[in-house]
Amino acid sequence: MDMIQAMRARHTVRQYLGKPIPAHVVEQLEERLETDNREYGIAISLMTEDSSALGLSAKLVRAKGVRNYFMVSGNAGGDDGIDLDYRLGYVGADLMLYAQTLGLNTWWVGGTYNRKAVARMAQGDHTIGIITVGYGVVQGEPHRSKRPDEVSKYDGAVVPDWFSNGVNAALLAPTGLNRQPFMITGSGNRVTISSASGMPFAGVDVGLAACHFELGAGSRNFDWRR
């Protein structure tokens, strides 16, 4: 399975089998996150065989068997927070899709996790959530999605296939509260992606959608305008 196939196959999975992730697969996940951390200047880390990350509120969504997870974290420093959240969302999407190529399932958790416990373990001072990872009891189901015309607009008489493919890919990305609050705008080969001001998880959602858009559109076909 490649990343494009993983994007179509990945769905939220909240219940996991007790099957441990093999050591060689854990090594592959750690190599991927280390590469991403270096490239994007963040501090995501992987915790295995630990059940302390989910709070009591996770029971409301029937979470079960969560023992492995990425802590999605970075160091704020002089960052305004928006760009850091974008990078964390972007890399989080990459890690989820990569995990899917390895036969694993994931769940992006932005709210129902044990913030105090994760803050003690995380390597960065700004943590936006966790990504559970493991072998799902089921493979999950597609989430309810907006229409492409609700999240995109293209300035031109003919919408290029690469733009349409990118928008459809972005709609497969998880977003905070499943609201898909982003807007993708294209003109020529220039593309902008943004979120309404004041939205919770705005920077994160834009990063998640941007990673998916790049995969669907093909990074050679366009340039980001930010």
PDB file of C-alpha atoms in Angstrom:
ATOM      1  CA  MET A   1       0.000   0.000   0.000  1.00  0.00           C
ATOM      2  CA  ASP A   2       1.338   3.422  -0.949  1.00  0.00           C
ATOM      3  CA  MET A   3       0.453   6.790   0.599  1.00  0.00           C
ATOM      4  CA  ILE A   4      -2.330   7.518  -1.920  1.00  0.00           C
ATOM      5  CA  GLN A   5      -3.949   4.165  -1.216  1.00  0.00           C
ATOM      6  CA  ALA A   6      -3.473   4.734   2.507  1.00  0.00           C
ATOM      7  CA  MET A   7      -5.257   8.072   2.258  1.00  0.00           C
ATOM      8  CA  ARG A   8      -8.324   6.353   0.841  1.00  0.00           C
ATOM      9  CA  ALA A   9      -8.165   3.412   3.257  1.00  0.00           C
ATOM     10  CA  ARG A  10      -7.539   5.368   6.468  1.00  0.00           C
ATOM     11  CA  HIS A  11     -10.514   5.930   8.753  1.00  0.00           C
ATOM     12  CA  THR A  12     -10.802   6.764  12.431  1.00  0.00           C
ATOM     13  CA  VAL A  13     -10.420   3.674  14.618  1.00  0.00           C
ATOM     14  CA  ARG A  14     -10.990   3.998  18.371  1.00  0.00           C
ATOM     15  CA  GLN A  15     -10.899   0.342  19.445  1.00  0.00           C
ATOM     16  CA  TYR A  16      -7.770  -1.787  19.179  1.00  0.00           C
ATOM     17  CA  LEU A  17      -6.766  -5.409  19.584  1.00  0.00           C
ATOM     18  CA  GLY A  18      -4.290  -6.382  22.281  1.00  0.00           C
ATOM     19  CA  LYS A  19      -1.767  -7.347  19.595  1.00  0.00           C
ATOM     20  CA  PRO A  20       1.563  -5.551  20.191  1.00  0.00           C
ATOM     21  CA  ILE A  21       3.184  -3.678  17.330  1.00  0.00           C
ATOM     22  CA  PRO A  22       6.253  -5.728  16.263  1.00  0.00           C
ATOM     23  CA  ALA A  23       9.639  -4.226  17.054  1.00  0.00           C
ATOM     24  CA  HIS A  24      10.602  -3.803  13.397  1.00  0.00           C
ATOM     25  CA  VAL A  25       7.393  -1.861  12.717  1.00  0.00           C
ATOM     26  CA  VAL A  26       7.972   0.349  15.760  1.00  0.00           C
ATOM     27  CA  GLU A  27      11.445   1.034  14.376  1.00  0.00           C
ATOM     28  CA  GLN A  28       9.967   2.099  11.035  1.00  0.00           C
ATOM     29  CA  LEU A  29       7.529   4.457  12.765  1.00  0.00           C
ATOM     30  CA  GLU A  30      10.322   5.986  14.842  1.00  0.00           C
ATOM     31  CA  GLU A  31      12.527   6.481  11.788  1.00  0.00           C
ATOM     32  CA  ARG A  32       9.681   8.278  10.021  1.00  0.00           C
ATOM     33  CA  LEU A  33       8.916  10.601  12.931  1.00  0.00           C
ATOM     34  CA  GLU A  34      12.604  11.379  13.460  1.00  0.00           C
ATOM     35  CA  THR A  35      12.921  12.374   9.807  1.00  0.00           C
ATOM     36  CA  ASP A  36       9.779  14.523  10.052  1.00  0.00           C
ATOM     37  CA  ASN A  37      10.935  16.105  13.316  1.00  0.00           C
ATOM     38  CA  ARG A  38      14.236  17.164  11.756  1.00  0.00           C
ATOM     39  CA  GLU A  39      12.661  18.496   8.578  1.00  0.00           C
ATOM     40  CA  TYR A  40       9.861  20.461  10.241  1.00  0.00           C
ATOM     41  CA  GLY A  41      11.501  21.475  13.517  1.00  0.00           C
ATOM     42  CA  ILE A  42       9.055  19.723  15.841  1.00  0.00           C
ATOM     43  CA  ALA A  43       9.242  17.148  18.645  1.00  0.00           C
ATOM     44  CA  ILE A  44       6.689  14.402  18.055  1.00  0.00           C
ATOM     45  CA  SER A  45       7.433  11.213  19.977  1.00  0.00           C
ATOM     46  CA  LEU A  46       6.039   7.669  20.061  1.00  0.00           C
ATOM     47  CA  MET A  47       4.932   5.865  23.213  1.00  0.00           C
ATOM     48  CA  THR A  48       4.325   2.103  23.067  1.00  0.00           C
ATOM     49  CA  GLU A  49       2.641  -0.283  25.484  1.00  0.00           C
ATOM     50  CA  ASP A  50       1.298   2.510  27.673  1.00  0.00           C
ATOM     51  CA  SER A  51      -2.341   3.222  28.500  1.00  0.00           C
ATOM     52  CA  SER A  52      -2.075   6.533  30.357  1.00  0.00           C
ATOM     53  CA  ALA A  53      -2.817   8.902  27.472  1.00  0.00           C
ATOM     54  CA  LEU A  54      -6.606   8.774  27.372  1.00  0.00           C
ATOM     55  CA  GLY A  55      -8.777  10.501  29.951  1.00  0.00           C
ATOM     56  CA  LEU A  56     -12.091   9.320  31.363  1.00  0.00           C
ATOM     57  CA  SER A  57     -13.926  11.237  28.652  1.00  0.00           C
ATOM     58  CA  ALA A  58     -12.580   8.741  26.113  1.00  0.00           C
ATOM     59  CA  LYS A  59     -15.168   6.295  27.415  1.00  0.00           C
ATOM     60  CA  LEU A  60     -17.829   8.521  25.886  1.00  0.00           C
ATOM     61  CA  VAL A  61     -16.554   7.613  22.433  1.00  0.00           C
ATOM     62  CA  ARG A  62     -16.056   3.955  23.386  1.00  0.00           C
ATOM     63  CA  ALA A  63     -12.291   3.976  23.032  1.00  0.00           C
ATOM     64  CA  LYS A  64     -10.712   0.645  23.896  1.00  0.00           C
ATOM     65  CA  GLY A  65      -7.313  -1.007  23.877  1.00  0.00           C
ATOM     66  CA  VAL A  66      -5.267   2.158  23.217  1.00  0.00           C
ATOM     67  CA  ARG A  67      -1.682   1.300  24.178  1.00  0.00           C
ATOM     68  CA  ASN A  68       0.396   3.013  21.488  1.00  0.00           C
ATOM     69  CA  TYR A  69       0.315   6.643  20.435  1.00  0.00           C
ATOM     70  CA  PHE A  70       2.220   9.563  18.994  1.00  0.00           C
ATOM     71  CA  MET A  71       2.401  12.680  21.182  1.00  0.00           C
ATOM     72  CA  VAL A  72       1.996  15.552  18.722  1.00  0.00           C
ATOM     73  CA  SER A  73       4.232  18.198  20.231  1.00  0.00           C
ATOM     74  CA  GLY A  74       6.710  20.948  19.439  1.00  0.00           C
ATOM     75  CA  ASN A  75       8.589  23.770  21.105  1.00  0.00           C
ATOM     76  CA  ALA A  76       6.869  27.128  20.727  1.00  0.00           C
ATOM     77  CA  GLY A  77       9.844  29.396  21.390  1.00  0.00           C
ATOM     78  CA  GLY A  78       9.293  32.564  19.373  1.00  0.00           C
ATOM     79  CA  ASP A  79       6.696  30.890  17.146  1.00  0.00           C
ATOM     80  CA  ASP A  80       3.319  32.629  16.954  1.00  0.00           C
ATOM     81  CA  GLY A  81       1.644  29.247  17.432  1.00  0.00           C
ATOM     82  CA  ILE A  82      -0.193  29.217  14.108  1.00  0.00           C
ATOM     83  CA  ASP A  83       2.771  28.078  12.023  1.00  0.00           C
ATOM     84  CA  LEU A  84       3.764  25.491  14.637  1.00  0.00           C
ATOM     85  CA  ASP A  85       0.229  24.093  14.692  1.00  0.00           C
ATOM     86  CA  TYR A  86       0.293  23.924  10.897  1.00  0.00           C
ATOM     87  CA  ARG A  87       3.524  21.918  10.934  1.00  0.00           C
ATOM     88  CA  LEU A  88       2.220  19.596  13.644  1.00  0.00           C
ATOM     89  CA  GLY A  89      -0.976  18.985  11.700  1.00  0.00           C
ATOM     90  CA  TYR A  90       0.919  18.406   8.460  1.00  0.00           C
ATOM     91  CA  VAL A  91       3.325  15.905  10.003  1.00  0.00           C
ATOM     92  CA  GLY A  92       0.544  14.266  11.987  1.00  0.00           C
ATOM     93  CA  ALA A  93      -1.237  13.525   8.714  1.00  0.00           C
ATOM     94  CA  ASP A  94       1.958  12.125   7.230  1.00  0.00           C
ATOM     95  CA  LEU A  95       2.458   9.805  10.218  1.00  0.00           C
ATOM     96  CA  MET A  96      -1.116   8.547  10.133  1.00  0.00           C
ATOM     97  CA  LEU A  97      -0.893   7.708   6.455  1.00  0.00           C
ATOM     98  CA  TYR A  98       2.522   6.116   6.841  1.00  0.00           C
ATOM     99  CA  ALA A  99       1.177   3.971   9.698  1.00  0.00           C
ATOM    100  CA  GLN A 100      -1.666   2.886   7.411  1.00  0.00           C
ATOM    101  CA  THR A 101       0.860   1.708   4.801  1.00  0.00           C
ATOM    102  CA  LEU A 102       2.296  -0.556   7.511  1.00  0.00           C
ATOM    103  CA  GLY A 103      -1.083  -2.156   8.173  1.00  0.00           C
ATOM    104  CA  LEU A 104      -1.897  -0.083  11.258  1.00  0.00           C
ATOM    105  CA  ASN A 105      -4.926   2.004  12.167  1.00  0.00           C
ATOM    106  CA  THR A 106      -5.014   5.440  13.777  1.00  0.00           C
ATOM    107  CA  TRP A 107      -7.189   8.007  15.533  1.00  0.00           C
ATOM    108  CA  TRP A 108      -6.452  11.733  15.740  1.00  0.00           C
ATOM    109  CA  VAL A 109      -7.331  12.803  19.293  1.00  0.00           C
ATOM    110  CA  GLY A 110      -7.445  16.544  19.863  1.00  0.00           C
ATOM    111  CA  GLY A 111      -9.560  16.718  23.007  1.00  0.00           C
ATOM    112  CA  THR A 112     -10.306  13.480  24.835  1.00  0.00           C
ATOM    113  CA  TYR A 113      -6.835  12.695  26.109  1.00  0.00           C
ATOM    114  CA  ASN A 114      -5.089  13.013  29.463  1.00  0.00           C
ATOM    115  CA  ARG A 115      -3.400  16.386  29.000  1.00  0.00           C
ATOM    116  CA  LYS A 116      -1.449  16.315  32.267  1.00  0.00           C
ATOM    117  CA  ALA A 117      -0.027  12.842  31.685  1.00  0.00           C
ATOM    118  CA  VAL A 118       0.897  13.579  28.069  1.00  0.00           C
ATOM    119  CA  ALA A 119       2.445  16.950  28.981  1.00  0.00           C
ATOM    120  CA  ARG A 120       4.773  15.170  31.427  1.00  0.00           C
ATOM    121  CA  MET A 121       5.941  12.734  28.738  1.00  0.00           C
ATOM    122  CA  ALA A 122       5.981  14.923  25.627  1.00  0.00           C
ATOM    123  CA  GLN A 123       9.292  16.254  24.312  1.00  0.00           C
ATOM    124  CA  GLY A 124       7.915  19.689  23.381  1.00  0.00           C
ATOM    125  CA  ASP A 125       6.283  22.452  25.400  1.00  0.00           C
ATOM    126  CA  HIS A 126       3.309  22.809  23.036  1.00  0.00           C
ATOM    127  CA  THR A 127       1.207  19.668  22.601  1.00  0.00           C
ATOM    128  CA  ILE A 128      -1.924  19.687  20.456  1.00  0.00           C
ATOM    129  CA  GLY A 129      -3.058  16.083  20.857  1.00  0.00           C
ATOM    130  CA  ILE A 130      -2.168  12.458  20.346  1.00  0.00           C
ATOM    131  CA  ILE A 131      -2.504   9.988  17.500  1.00  0.00           C
ATOM    132  CA  THR A 132      -3.389   6.484  18.637  1.00  0.00           C
ATOM    133  CA  VAL A 133      -1.864   3.710  16.552  1.00  0.00           C
ATOM    134  CA  GLY A 134      -2.297  -0.047  16.514  1.00  0.00           C
ATOM    135  CA  TYR A 135      -4.273  -2.921  15.049  1.00  0.00           C
ATOM    136  CA  GLY A 136      -7.921  -1.970  14.954  1.00  0.00           C
ATOM    137  CA  VAL A 137     -10.804  -4.224  15.910  1.00  0.00           C
ATOM    138  CA  VAL A 138     -12.367  -2.902  12.680  1.00  0.00           C
ATOM    139  CA  GLN A 139     -11.021  -0.769   9.843  1.00  0.00           C
ATOM    140  CA  GLY A 140     -13.365   2.164  10.478  1.00  0.00           C
ATOM    141  CA  GLU A 141     -15.829   3.915   8.194  1.00  0.00           C
ATOM    142  CA  PRO A 142     -15.708   7.065   6.046  1.00  0.00           C
ATOM    143  CA  HIS A 143     -16.638  10.235   7.909  1.00  0.00           C
ATOM    144  CA  ARG A 144     -19.365  12.596   6.790  1.00  0.00           C
ATOM    145  CA  SER A 145     -17.848  15.037   4.341  1.00  0.00           C
ATOM    146  CA  LYS A 146     -18.593  18.413   2.793  1.00  0.00           C
ATOM    147  CA  ARG A 147     -18.848  18.835  -0.959  1.00  0.00           C
ATOM    148  CA  PRO A 148     -15.752  20.036  -2.861  1.00  0.00           C
ATOM    149  CA  ASP A 149     -17.480  23.311  -3.784  1.00  0.00           C
ATOM    150  CA  GLU A 150     -18.028  24.042  -0.080  1.00  0.00           C
ATOM    151  CA  VAL A 151     -14.298  24.025   0.690  1.00  0.00           C
ATOM    152  CA  SER A 152     -12.689  25.253  -2.532  1.00  0.00           C
ATOM    153  CA  LYS A 153     -12.783  27.765  -5.360  1.00  0.00           C
ATOM    154  CA  TYR A 154     -10.633  28.110  -8.453  1.00  0.00           C
ATOM    155  CA  ASP A 155     -10.092  31.323 -10.402  1.00  0.00           C
ATOM    156  CA  GLY A 156     -10.378  30.156 -13.972  1.00  0.00           C
ATOM    157  CA  ALA A 157     -12.827  28.906 -16.589  1.00  0.00           C
ATOM    158  CA  VAL A 158     -11.538  25.329 -16.327  1.00  0.00           C
ATOM    159  CA  VAL A 159     -10.622  23.695 -13.025  1.00  0.00           C
ATOM    160  CA  PRO A 160      -7.467  21.572 -13.505  1.00  0.00           C
ATOM    161  CA  ASP A 161      -7.720  17.895 -12.647  1.00  0.00           C
ATOM    162  CA  TRP A 162      -4.843  18.198 -10.200  1.00  0.00           C
ATOM    163  CA  PHE A 163      -6.760  20.858  -8.232  1.00  0.00           C
ATOM    164  CA  SER A 164      -9.935  18.754  -8.091  1.00  0.00           C
ATOM    165  CA  ASN A 165      -7.919  15.706  -7.056  1.00  0.00           C
ATOM    166  CA  GLY A 166      -6.215  17.711  -4.319  1.00  0.00           C
ATOM    167  CA  VAL A 167      -9.492  19.033  -2.929  1.00  0.00           C
ATOM    168  CA  ASN A 168     -11.013  15.551  -2.860  1.00  0.00           C
ATOM    169  CA  ALA A 169      -7.918  14.307  -1.064  1.00  0.00           C
ATOM    170  CA  ALA A 170      -8.107  17.127   1.497  1.00  0.00           C
ATOM    171  CA  LEU A 171     -11.671  16.109   2.290  1.00  0.00           C
ATOM    172  CA  LEU A 172     -10.325  12.727   3.412  1.00  0.00           C
ATOM    173  CA  ALA A 173      -8.198  14.346   6.126  1.00  0.00           C
ATOM    174  CA  PRO A 174      -9.307  14.294   9.767  1.00  0.00           C
ATOM    175  CA  THR A 175     -10.040  17.721  11.256  1.00  0.00           C
ATOM    176  CA  GLY A 176     -10.858  19.002  14.735  1.00  0.00           C
ATOM    177  CA  LEU A 177     -14.475  18.194  15.578  1.00  0.00           C
ATOM    178  CA  ASN A 178     -14.831  16.884  11.983  1.00  0.00           C
ATOM    179  CA  ARG A 179     -15.871  20.347  10.796  1.00  0.00           C
ATOM    180  CA  GLN A 180     -13.572  20.592   7.752  1.00  0.00           C
ATOM    181  CA  PRO A 181     -13.330  24.385   8.254  1.00  0.00           C
ATOM    182  CA  PHE A 182     -10.650  24.988   5.612  1.00  0.00           C
ATOM    183  CA  MET A 183     -10.901  26.819   2.285  1.00  0.00           C
ATOM    184  CA  ILE A 184      -8.634  25.960  -0.659  1.00  0.00           C
ATOM    185  CA  THR A 185      -8.240  28.645  -3.328  1.00  0.00           C
ATOM    186  CA  GLY A 186      -6.447  28.213  -6.641  1.00  0.00           C
ATOM    187  CA  SER A 187      -5.329  30.543  -9.413  1.00  0.00           C
ATOM    188  CA  GLY A 188      -3.074  29.224 -12.141  1.00  0.00           C
ATOM    189  CA  ASN A 189      -0.671  26.913 -10.357  1.00  0.00           C
ATOM    190  CA  ARG A 190      -0.834  28.894  -7.089  1.00  0.00           C
ATOM    191  CA  VAL A 191      -2.805  27.476  -4.191  1.00  0.00           C
ATOM    192  CA  THR A 192      -3.787  28.950  -0.822  1.00  0.00           C
ATOM    193  CA  ILE A 193      -5.315  27.041   2.054  1.00  0.00           C
ATOM    194  CA  SER A 194      -6.774  28.826   5.068  1.00  0.00           C
ATOM    195  CA  SER A 195      -9.241  28.486   7.905  1.00  0.00           C
ATOM    196  CA  ALA A 196     -11.772  30.917   9.323  1.00  0.00           C
ATOM    197  CA  SER A 197     -10.238  33.082  12.037  1.00  0.00           C
ATOM    198  CA  GLY A 198     -11.077  32.136  15.585  1.00  0.00           C
ATOM    199  CA  MET A 199     -11.797  28.492  14.788  1.00  0.00           C
ATOM    200  CA  PRO A 200     -10.437  25.985  17.303  1.00  0.00           C
ATOM    201  CA  PHE A 201      -7.581  23.879  15.897  1.00  0.00           C
ATOM    202  CA  ALA A 202      -7.412  26.222  12.874  1.00  0.00           C
ATOM    203  CA  GLY A 203      -3.684  25.860  12.196  1.00  0.00           C
ATOM    204  CA  VAL A 204      -3.788  22.127  12.850  1.00  0.00           C
ATOM    205  CA  ASP A 205      -6.716  21.568  10.489  1.00  0.00           C
ATOM    206  CA  VAL A 206      -4.991  23.520   7.709  1.00  0.00           C
ATOM    207  CA  GLY A 207      -1.847  21.420   8.136  1.00  0.00           C
ATOM    208  CA  LEU A 208      -3.801  18.156   8.051  1.00  0.00           C
ATOM    209  CA  ALA A 209      -5.669  19.179   4.906  1.00  0.00           C
ATOM    210  CA  ALA A 210      -2.520  20.551   3.226  1.00  0.00           C
ATOM    211  CA  CYS A 211      -0.692  17.231   3.534  1.00  0.00           C
ATOM    212  CA  HIS A 212      -3.609  15.424   1.921  1.00  0.00           C
ATOM    213  CA  PHE A 213      -3.977  18.063  -0.793  1.00  0.00           C
ATOM    214  CA  GLU A 214      -0.308  17.703  -1.786  1.00  0.00           C
ATOM    215  CA  LEU A 215      -0.657  13.946  -2.121  1.00  0.00           C
ATOM    216  CA  GLY A 216      -3.817  14.199  -4.192  1.00  0.00           C
ATOM    217  CA  ALA A 217      -2.719  17.084  -6.410  1.00  0.00           C
ATOM    218  CA  GLY A 218       0.919  16.099  -6.806  1.00  0.00           C
ATOM    219  CA  SER A 219       3.429  18.591  -5.432  1.00  0.00           C
ATOM    220  CA  ARG A 220       4.964  19.113  -8.903  1.00  0.00           C
ATOM    221  CA  ASN A 221       1.715  20.585 -10.221  1.00  0.00           C
ATOM    222  CA  PHE A 222       1.394  23.635  -7.969  1.00  0.00           C
ATOM    223  CA  ASP A 223       3.062  26.042  -5.550  1.00  0.00           C
ATOM    224  CA  TRP A 224       1.746  27.033  -2.129  1.00  0.00           C
ATOM    225  CA  ARG A 225       1.027  30.702  -1.602  1.00  0.00           C
ATOM    226  CA  ARG A 226       0.908  31.538   2.117  1.00  0.00           C
TER     227      ARG A 226
END
